[in-house]
Amino acid sequence: MFEAPIPSLSLNIKMLEGIWKPDTYFHNGKGSYLHTITLPNKLLRIFQDGRVLYSMRLTIKATCPMLLQNFPMDKQSCPLVLEVMAILWTI
């Protein structure tokens, strides 16, 4: 937490290397790429109350199960399933 006349602090992209980020992935993703044209499209912002916003631009191709029983009056829902890799340690 910090006290300043500004509500949030935006950090330089190079500072991202020193900050832990969870190893996330899209469970139903079949392909993806980060947008890095000219500069990496990433944002790191720290708010006065301690919240952290980490954002990046990513294009994803994902699977979407289709339910066609009511075709052509069907409605499809295609969720993106975000998961975190977990390593279990046994000591």
mmCIF file of N, CA and C in Angstrom, residues 32-37 39-44 54-60:
data_model
loop_
_atom_site.group_PDB
_atom_site.id
_atom_site.type_symbol
_atom_site.label_atom_id
_atom_site.label_comp_id
_atom_site.label_asym_id
_atom_site.label_seq_id
_atom_site.Cartn_x
_atom_site.Cartn_y
_atom_site.Cartn_z
ATOM 1 N N SER A 32 -2.693 -19.627 -29.503
ATOM 2 C CA SER A 32 -2.742 -18.241 -29.048
ATOM 3 C C SER A 32 -1.423 -17.553 -29.372
ATOM 4 N N TYR A 33 -1.464 -16.229 -29.378
ATOM 5 C CA TYR A 33 -0.231 -15.466 -29.521
ATOM 6 C C TYR A 33 -0.363 -14.119 -28.825
ATOM 7 N N LEU A 34 0.764 -13.644 -28.302
ATOM 8 C CA LEU A 34 0.839 -12.334 -27.671
ATOM 9 C C LEU A 34 1.075 -11.275 -28.735
ATOM 10 N N HIS A 35 0.490 -10.122 -28.550
ATOM 11 C CA HIS A 35 0.700 -9.004 -29.460
ATOM 12 C C HIS A 35 1.948 -8.248 -29.004
ATOM 13 N N THR A 36 2.961 -8.243 -29.851
ATOM 14 C CA THR A 36 4.221 -7.587 -29.488
ATOM 15 C C THR A 36 4.705 -6.638 -30.582
ATOM 16 N N ILE A 37 3.816 -6.202 -31.450
ATOM 17 C CA ILE A 37 4.205 -5.275 -32.511
ATOM 18 C C ILE A 37 4.704 -3.975 -31.874
ATOM 19 N N LEU A 39 5.976 -2.729 -29.421
ATOM 20 C CA LEU A 39 6.223 -2.890 -27.983
ATOM 21 C C LEU A 39 5.322 -3.991 -27.445
ATOM 22 N N PRO A 40 5.743 -4.676 -26.375
ATOM 23 C CA PRO A 40 4.833 -5.651 -25.759
ATOM 24 C C PRO A 40 3.572 -4.946 -25.254
ATOM 25 N N ASN A 41 2.421 -5.528 -25.496
ATOM 26 C CA ASN A 41 1.143 -4.958 -25.053
ATOM 27 C C ASN A 41 0.819 -5.476 -23.660
ATOM 28 N N LYS A 42 1.529 -4.971 -22.678
ATOM 29 C CA LYS A 42 1.335 -5.382 -21.288
ATOM 30 C C LYS A 42 1.212 -4.140 -20.419
ATOM 31 N N LEU A 43 0.483 -4.296 -19.311
ATOM 32 C CA LEU A 43 0.253 -3.189 -18.390
ATOM 33 C C LEU A 43 0.328 -3.718 -16.967
ATOM 34 N N LEU A 44 1.010 -2.992 -16.106
ATOM 35 C CA LEU A 44 1.063 -3.324 -14.684
ATOM 36 C C LEU A 44 0.737 -2.062 -13.901
ATOM 37 N N TYR A 54 -2.730 -6.581 -13.748
ATOM 38 C CA TYR A 54 -1.772 -7.014 -14.762
ATOM 39 C C TYR A 54 -2.589 -7.365 -15.989
ATOM 40 N N SER A 55 -2.309 -6.704 -17.095
ATOM 41 C CA SER A 55 -3.097 -6.889 -18.301
ATOM 42 C C SER A 55 -2.169 -7.090 -19.490
ATOM 43 N N MET A 56 -2.596 -7.948 -20.420
ATOM 44 C CA MET A 56 -1.844 -8.139 -21.657
ATOM 45 C C MET A 56 -2.818 -8.423 -22.784
ATOM 46 N N ARG A 57 -2.411 -8.087 -24.000
ATOM 47 C CA ARG A 57 -3.248 -8.354 -25.170
ATOM 48 C C ARG A 57 -2.854 -9.704 -25.739
ATOM 49 N N LEU A 58 -3.855 -10.560 -25.921
ATOM 50 C CA LEU A 58 -3.640 -11.933 -26.345
ATOM 51 C C LEU A 58 -4.758 -12.327 -27.296
ATOM 52 N N THR A 59 -4.414 -12.988 -28.390
ATOM 53 C CA THR A 59 -5.415 -13.525 -29.309
ATOM 54 C C THR A 59 -5.449 -15.036 -29.132
ATOM 55 N N ILE A 60 -6.648 -15.592 -28.962
ATOM 56 C CA ILE A 60 -6.812 -17.015 -28.651
ATOM 57 C C ILE A 60 -7.779 -17.662 -29.625
#
